[in-house]
Coordinates of C-alpha atoms in Angstrom, one line a residue:
M17 CA 68.4 116.9 198.6
T18 CA 70.3 113.9 199.5
S19 CA 72.8 114.2 202.4
V20 CA 76.4 113.5 202.0
P21 CA 78.5 113.2 204.0
P22 CA 81.6 115.1 204.4
I23 CA 84.7 115.3 202.0
F24 CA 87.9 115.9 204.0
A25 CA 91.0 116.5 203.7
M26 CA 93.6 113.2 205.5
K27 CA 96.1 111.2 205.6
S28 CA 95.5 107.8 203.8
S29 CA 97.1 104.1 202.9
A30 CA 97.3 102.8 199.5
H31 CA 95.4 105.4 197.1
F32 CA 95.8 106.3 193.1
K33 CA 96.8 110.4 192.4
H34 CA 97.1 112.5 190.3
L35 CA 100.0 114.8 189.0
L36 CA 97.8 117.5 187.6
I37 CA 98.9 120.4 184.6
S38 CA 97.5 122.7 182.9
D39 CA 97.3 123.5 180.0
L40 CA 97.5 125.7 176.9
S41 CA 93.4 124.6 176.5
G42 CA 93.2 126.5 179.9
V43 CA 91.9 122.7 181.0
E44 CA 93.5 120.6 184.1
R45 CA 94.7 117.3 182.7
A46 CA 96.6 114.2 185.2
K47 CA 98.6 111.4 185.5
T48 CA 97.1 109.2 187.7
I49 CA 99.3 106.7 189.8
W50 CA 99.0 104.0 191.9
C51 CA 101.0 104.9 195.5
E52 CA 101.9 101.8 198.1
N53 CA 100.9 101.7 201.4
G54 CA 102.9 104.4 203.3
E55 CA 105.0 105.7 199.8
V56 CA 106.9 108.6 199.9
N57 CA 108.5 109.8 197.2
S58 CA 108.1 112.2 195.0
H59 CA 107.2 110.6 191.6
S60 CA 107.1 111.9 188.0
A61 CA 106.1 110.2 185.1
G62 CA 106.0 110.3 181.1
W63 CA 104.0 113.4 179.5
I64 CA 103.7 113.3 174.8
P65 CA 104.2 116.7 174.0
S66 CA 101.8 116.6 171.2
N67 CA 99.4 117.4 174.5
A68 CA 100.0 121.0 173.9
L69 CA 98.1 121.2 170.9
I70 CA 94.9 118.9 173.1
T71 CA 92.5 121.4 172.8
C72 CA 89.2 122.3 175.5
F73 CA 86.7 119.7 173.9
G74 CA 89.9 116.8 173.6
D75 CA 91.0 117.4 170.3
L76 CA 94.4 117.5 169.0
A77 CA 94.9 120.4 167.4
P78 CA 96.8 118.2 163.7
S79 CA 100.2 119.4 163.6
E80 CA 103.5 116.8 162.2
M81 CA 104.8 113.8 163.7
P82 CA 102.8 114.3 167.2
E83 CA 103.8 110.7 168.2
V84 CA 107.5 112.0 168.5
G85 CA 109.0 113.2 172.5
D86 CA 109.0 112.3 175.0
V87 CA 109.0 114.7 178.0
K88 CA 108.2 114.2 181.3
L89 CA 105.9 115.7 184.8
V90 CA 107.7 116.3 188.0
E91 CA 105.2 116.1 190.9
I92 CA 106.2 119.5 193.1
N93 CA 105.9 118.1 196.2
E94 CA 104.6 120.9 198.7
N95 CA 101.7 120.6 197.2
L96 CA 100.2 117.6 197.8
V97 CA 96.8 117.2 198.6
T98 CA 94.5 114.5 200.1
L99 CA 91.0 113.7 200.5
N100 CA 88.9 111.3 201.9
Q101 CA 85.0 110.5 201.8
P102 CA 83.6 108.9 204.2
P103 CA 82.7 105.5 204.5
H104 CA 84.8 104.7 201.6
T105 CA 88.2 104.1 202.3
S106 CA 89.7 104.8 198.8
A107 CA 92.1 108.5 199.0
A108 CA 92.8 111.0 196.1
K109 CA 96.4 112.5 196.1
F110 CA 96.6 115.8 193.7
S111 CA 99.8 117.7 192.9
I112 CA 101.2 119.6 191.4
C113 CA 103.9 118.8 188.5
A114 CA 106.6 120.9 186.7
I115 CA 106.5 119.2 183.1
E116 CA 111.0 119.0 182.3
N117 CA 113.1 118.0 179.4
L118 CA 114.6 114.4 179.8
D119 CA 117.6 116.1 181.1
Q120 CA 115.6 118.0 184.4
T121 CA 115.0 121.1 182.1
P122 CA 112.5 123.5 181.3
W123 CA 110.3 122.4 178.7
H124 CA 109.3 124.8 176.6
S125 CA 105.0 124.3 177.4
C126 CA 105.4 123.9 181.1
L127 CA 103.1 127.3 182.3
R128 CA 103.9 126.2 185.4
S129 CA 107.7 127.5 184.4
Q130 CA 107.3 129.8 182.1
L131 CA 105.5 131.7 185.4
E132 CA 109.3 131.8 187.2
K133 CA 110.2 132.9 184.6
A134 CA 108.3 135.8 185.2
I135 CA 108.3 136.6 188.8
K136 CA 112.0 135.7 188.1
R137 CA 112.2 138.7 185.7
L138 CA 109.8 141.2 188.3
E139 CA 112.1 140.4 191.1
E140 CA 115.8 140.4 189.4
T141 CA 114.7 142.9 187.5
F142 CA 112.9 145.9 189.1
G143 CA 113.7 144.0 192.8
I144 CA 109.6 144.1 193.1
Q145 CA 107.0 140.4 194.3
L146 CA 104.1 140.6 193.9
R147 CA 100.3 139.2 196.1
V148 CA 97.9 137.5 194.0
G149 CA 94.6 136.9 195.3
L150 CA 92.4 134.7 193.2
E151 CA 88.4 134.9 192.4
Q152 CA 87.2 132.1 190.2
E153 CA 83.1 132.6 189.6
F154 CA 81.2 128.4 188.7
Y155 CA 78.0 127.7 188.0
L156 CA 76.4 124.9 188.9
I157 CA 74.7 123.3 185.5
D158 CA 72.1 120.8 187.0
S159 CA 70.8 123.3 189.7
T160 CA 66.7 123.4 189.5
R161 CA 66.2 126.8 189.8
N162 CA 65.1 128.7 187.2
H163 CA 64.6 132.3 188.5
L164 CA 67.1 135.3 189.5
N165 CA 67.9 136.6 193.7
A166 CA 71.6 137.3 193.3
Y167 CA 73.7 136.9 195.7
S168 CA 70.8 135.9 197.6
L169 CA 71.3 133.1 201.4
Q170 CA 68.3 131.6 198.9
S171 CA 70.7 131.1 197.0
F172 CA 73.1 130.2 198.7
F173 CA 71.1 128.1 201.1
E174 CA 69.3 125.6 198.0
E175 CA 73.6 124.0 197.4
E176 CA 74.0 124.2 201.1
D177 CA 75.0 120.1 201.2
F178 CA 77.7 120.6 198.5
L179 CA 78.8 124.6 199.0
E180 CA 79.7 122.9 202.8
I181 CA 81.1 119.9 201.1
L182 CA 83.0 122.3 198.7
G183 CA 84.3 124.4 201.4
T184 CA 86.0 122.1 203.9
S185 CA 87.9 120.5 201.9
L186 CA 89.7 123.0 199.8
N187 CA 89.7 124.7 204.0
N188 CA 91.5 121.5 205.1
A189 CA 93.4 121.1 201.3
G190 CA 95.3 124.4 203.3
L191 CA 95.0 126.4 199.6
G192 CA 93.4 130.2 201.6
L193 CA 89.7 129.6 200.8
K194 CA 88.6 133.4 201.9
S195 CA 85.0 133.7 200.4
L196 CA 82.5 131.2 198.6
H197 CA 78.7 132.8 198.4
A198 CA 75.8 133.0 196.1
E199 CA 77.3 135.3 192.9
N200 CA 75.1 137.5 191.2
G201 CA 73.9 134.6 188.5
V202 CA 71.1 131.9 189.0
A203 CA 73.1 129.1 190.2
Q204 CA 76.4 131.1 190.5
Y205 CA 78.7 130.9 193.0
E206 CA 82.3 132.1 193.5
L207 CA 85.4 131.3 195.7
T208 CA 88.1 133.5 196.8
F209 CA 91.7 133.2 197.6
K210 CA 93.3 134.4 200.6
P211 CA 97.3 137.0 198.9
D212 CA 99.8 134.8 198.2
N213 CA 102.6 134.9 195.2
P214 CA 101.3 134.2 191.7
L215 CA 103.9 130.3 191.7
K216 CA 101.9 129.5 194.8
A217 CA 98.6 131.4 194.0
C218 CA 97.8 129.7 190.7
D219 CA 98.2 125.7 191.9
H220 CA 96.3 127.1 194.8
L221 CA 93.2 127.9 192.4
I222 CA 94.5 125.0 189.6
L223 CA 94.6 122.2 193.5
A224 CA 90.9 123.6 194.1
K225 CA 89.3 123.4 190.5
S226 CA 90.4 120.2 190.6
I227 CA 89.3 119.4 194.2
S228 CA 85.7 121.4 193.0
R229 CA 85.2 118.7 189.8
W230 CA 86.0 115.5 192.5
S231 CA 83.4 117.1 194.8
A232 CA 80.6 117.6 192.4
I233 CA 81.6 114.5 190.8
K234 CA 81.8 112.7 194.0
M235 CA 78.7 114.1 194.9
G236 CA 76.2 113.1 191.6
R237 CA 76.1 116.9 190.4
R238 CA 77.7 119.2 187.4
I239 CA 80.1 122.1 187.5
S240 CA 81.0 124.8 185.4
F241 CA 83.7 127.1 185.3
S242 CA 82.8 128.3 181.9
P243 CA 83.1 131.9 180.7
L244 CA 79.4 131.4 179.6
I245 CA 77.0 128.8 180.3
S246 CA 74.7 130.4 178.0
K247 CA 74.4 133.5 175.4
E248 CA 71.5 135.3 178.6
K249 CA 73.5 133.9 181.6
V250 CA 75.8 136.2 183.7
G251 CA 79.1 135.0 182.8
S252 CA 81.5 133.6 185.1
G253 CA 85.3 135.0 185.4
L254 CA 88.5 135.2 186.9
H255 CA 89.6 137.6 188.6
V256 CA 93.4 138.9 189.5
H257 CA 93.7 141.0 193.2
F258 CA 97.0 143.0 193.3
S259 CA 99.4 144.0 195.2
L260 CA 103.4 145.1 194.0
C261 CA 106.1 145.4 197.5
D262 CA 109.1 145.8 197.1
K263 CA 112.0 142.8 198.2
D264 CA 111.3 143.4 202.0
G265 CA 107.5 142.2 201.5
T266 CA 106.2 146.3 202.2
N267 CA 103.4 147.3 199.5
I268 CA 104.1 149.8 197.7
N269 CA 100.8 150.7 195.8
A270 CA 101.0 154.0 196.9
G271 CA 102.7 156.9 196.3
E272 CA 102.5 160.5 197.4
N273 CA 99.1 162.1 198.5
K274 CA 98.0 158.3 198.4
Q275 CA 98.3 158.4 194.6
L276 CA 99.6 155.2 192.5
S277 CA 102.9 154.8 193.1
P278 CA 105.5 155.6 189.9
K279 CA 106.0 151.7 190.6
A280 CA 102.0 151.2 190.3
G281 CA 101.4 153.4 188.2
S282 CA 104.5 152.1 185.2
F283 CA 103.2 148.3 186.0
I284 CA 99.5 149.1 184.9
S285 CA 100.2 151.3 182.5
G286 CA 102.0 148.5 181.1
I287 CA 99.6 145.7 181.1
L288 CA 96.8 148.0 179.7
K289 CA 99.3 149.2 177.4
H290 CA 99.5 145.6 176.1
L291 CA 95.5 144.8 177.5
N292 CA 94.2 143.5 173.6
A293 CA 96.6 140.9 172.7
L294 CA 97.3 139.7 176.7
T295 CA 93.2 138.9 175.8
A296 CA 94.3 136.3 174.0
F297 CA 96.2 135.2 176.9
S298 CA 93.8 135.3 179.4
S299 CA 90.3 135.3 177.7
P300 CA 90.8 133.1 175.4
S301 CA 88.0 130.7 174.2
F302 CA 85.8 131.2 171.4
I303 CA 82.8 132.4 173.7
S304 CA 85.1 134.9 176.1
G305 CA 84.6 137.5 174.2
L306 CA 80.4 138.2 174.7
R307 CA 81.5 138.2 178.5
Y308 CA 83.3 142.2 176.9
Q309 CA 80.1 143.6 175.2
P310 CA 77.7 145.8 177.3
P311 CA 75.3 145.7 180.3
R312 CA 78.0 142.9 181.3
W313 CA 79.6 143.8 184.1
T314 CA 83.2 143.2 182.2
A315 CA 85.2 145.0 180.8
Y316 CA 85.1 147.0 177.2
F317 CA 88.3 148.9 177.8
N318 CA 92.2 149.2 178.4
N319 CA 91.4 151.2 180.9
F320 CA 92.4 152.0 184.4
A321 CA 89.3 153.4 187.4
V322 CA 89.1 153.7 190.6
Q323 CA 86.1 152.1 191.6
D324 CA 84.4 151.0 188.4
R325 CA 83.2 147.5 187.5
K326 CA 83.7 147.2 184.5
A327 CA 87.1 149.0 184.3
A328 CA 90.1 146.3 183.2
V329 CA 92.4 147.5 185.5
R330 CA 90.2 148.3 189.7
Q331 CA 91.5 150.2 191.7
T332 CA 90.1 149.3 194.8
Y333 CA 90.0 150.1 198.6
L334 CA 88.5 147.2 199.7
G335 CA 90.8 145.0 201.0
E336 CA 92.9 143.2 204.4
G337 CA 96.0 144.8 206.5
T338 CA 97.4 148.4 206.3
E339 CA 97.5 148.8 202.1
P340 CA 95.5 152.2 200.9
F341 CA 94.1 150.6 198.9
H342 CA 94.9 147.5 196.0
F343 CA 94.5 146.7 192.3
E344 CA 92.3 143.7 190.5
F345 CA 92.6 142.8 186.6
R346 CA 89.2 142.0 185.4
T347 CA 89.6 140.3 181.6
A348 CA 90.5 136.7 183.0
D349 CA 88.4 133.5 182.6
A350 CA 88.7 130.2 183.5
A351 CA 89.3 129.7 179.9
A352 CA 92.7 130.2 180.0
S353 CA 95.4 128.7 182.3
P354 CA 96.0 131.2 185.3
Y355 CA 99.9 130.2 184.9
L356 CA 99.5 131.8 181.1
V357 CA 97.5 134.6 183.0
L358 CA 100.3 136.3 185.6
S359 CA 103.0 135.6 183.4
A360 CA 101.1 137.8 180.4
F361 CA 99.8 139.6 182.6
I362 CA 103.7 139.9 184.7
H363 CA 105.4 140.7 181.6
A364 CA 103.6 143.3 179.9
G365 CA 104.0 145.2 183.5
C366 CA 107.4 144.8 183.7
N367 CA 107.8 146.6 180.3
G368 CA 106.1 149.1 181.5
L369 CA 108.3 149.0 184.6
E370 CA 111.2 149.2 181.6
K371 CA 109.8 152.4 178.9
K372 CA 108.9 153.9 182.8
L373 CA 105.6 154.5 181.6
N374 CA 103.7 157.0 183.3
P375 CA 100.1 155.9 185.4
P376 CA 97.0 155.5 184.2
K377 CA 94.5 158.6 184.8
S378 CA 91.5 156.9 185.8
L379 CA 88.9 157.0 183.4
T380 CA 85.3 155.2 184.3
T381 CA 83.6 153.4 181.8
H382 CA 80.7 155.0 182.0
Q383 CA 82.8 158.2 180.7
L384 CA 84.3 156.1 177.6
L385 CA 81.4 155.4 176.5
K386 CA 80.8 158.8 174.9
E387 CA 84.1 159.5 174.8
L388 CA 87.0 158.3 173.6
P389 CA 90.6 160.0 174.7
E390 CA 94.1 158.8 172.2
G391 CA 95.5 155.9 173.4
I392 CA 91.9 153.8 175.0
G393 CA 91.1 151.5 172.6
R394 CA 87.7 148.8 172.8
L395 CA 89.3 145.3 173.5
P396 CA 89.2 142.6 171.1
K397 CA 85.6 141.1 171.0
T398 CA 85.6 137.8 169.7
L399 CA 89.0 135.2 169.3
K400 CA 90.3 136.1 165.7
E401 CA 90.1 139.7 166.7
S402 CA 92.7 138.7 170.4
L403 CA 95.3 136.6 168.5
N404 CA 95.6 138.4 165.9
A405 CA 96.4 140.9 169.0
L406 CA 98.4 138.9 169.9
I407 CA 101.0 138.8 166.6
Q408 CA 100.9 142.1 166.0
D409 CA 102.6 142.8 169.7
E410 CA 105.9 140.9 169.2
I411 CA 107.2 143.2 172.2
L412 CA 105.0 140.7 174.1
M413 CA 105.0 137.3 172.5
K414 CA 108.6 137.1 172.7
C415 CA 108.8 136.9 176.6
F416 CA 107.4 133.7 176.0
P417 CA 109.7 130.6 173.3
E418 CA 108.9 130.1 170.1
E419 CA 108.0 127.6 170.8
L420 CA 104.9 127.7 172.8
I421 CA 103.6 130.2 170.9
Q422 CA 103.5 127.8 168.1
Q423 CA 102.0 124.9 170.0
Y424 CA 99.4 127.9 171.3
F425 CA 98.7 129.9 168.0
E426 CA 97.4 125.7 166.7
N427 CA 96.1 124.9 169.7
K428 CA 93.7 127.8 169.6
N429 CA 93.2 127.4 165.9
H430 CA 92.3 124.0 166.1
E431 CA 89.6 125.3 168.6
L432 CA 88.6 127.8 166.3
T433 CA 87.6 125.5 163.9
I434 CA 85.5 123.6 166.0
A435 CA 83.3 125.4 167.7
E436 CA 82.7 128.8 164.4
K437 CA 80.2 125.0 163.5
L438 CA 78.4 125.1 166.6
E439 CA 75.2 126.2 167.1
G440 CA 73.3 128.2 169.9
N441 CA 73.5 126.0 172.8
E442 CA 75.3 123.5 171.5
L443 CA 78.0 126.1 171.4
F444 CA 77.4 126.8 175.1
E445 CA 77.0 123.4 176.4
R446 CA 80.7 122.0 174.7
Y447 CA 82.0 124.9 176.1
S448 CA 80.1 123.6 180.3
Q449 CA 81.2 120.1 179.4
S450 CA 84.9 121.2 178.6
Y451 CA 85.2 123.8 181.8

């Protein structure tokens, strides 16, 4: 493999700046502006409200008067990243943005603002903070490897030129990269990030995915975060590791005898209660439901279990620091915006806290494949099933603005219209290109 000079985070002179958002289709989109030498002011740029209707395939869902209206992208200064690839003199900056109305209020379909709203509800109503560590799997789909060698050093070494550049770029960008390793699939890898508050965790993931795409294109590679790149291969998930803390930052996952604390139990029970509807936000592509079927290592039911990687929410004793355990939400993928995943996830947990739901029992997937107790059911197998579950879950839907929900259904229904016409490998290739 040809050696390519490293990509570094660094300061530069005149450059492009990409004003980033994550949209309803789970795609990172941007307005790109030109910045003169030494310019340090934050920026904004015009945006079209009907852009929320752009599907993952790039088609605009039908709507009335899509050309009407104005909103703006507003740069969030603390998430500015500068990259450079020597010997080229050009540089690219990536900056996370919020979307505002012209009166500077949050636009109803700004997903970052929706996450801020959910965090505020959790902290102000229940005095709870959330710590989140995200893991994102991906494929190098132009790899010459044609056989499985899961988690092997050989799998890593074969792509080390690219992986080293990617890891260096993410580390220098200050995104809290924890690991970058070979995964279970052929030419599949995983990025993991250190725990942070939910907003920063999502900002960092959006930046990391954008930098990953930038690095791949500069090196002539093809990277994809698609939930599935073929019907046969291992899927790629977005794993949400989380802990509950009090207002002082003290971990409150565990109660007496190192069992689930009442608050942690109610929060998780809320997630499980709303999980069928939540999958419409967390695993929202036409192909996402294919991951939630045996024998894949993903969730099949709305269950909680200790150390079970096929549970929807698992309790794990692996981690850092002094906490006795933390939790992992395993029913999300990169077809979803992480802001929307965590917004819905937090609201579902808050609903559990509000109702003071009892902590869930630990029920392994192996047990449930034999017999389903009351309250446990099969997760939606298709996007249509997930969307129907969301329609029926008025409590979760009311946590979001009506305009956002309407645009979301228009976007997803148009995606369905397109995807249902695709057959065989073409279906997976289109999703691989989209994500």
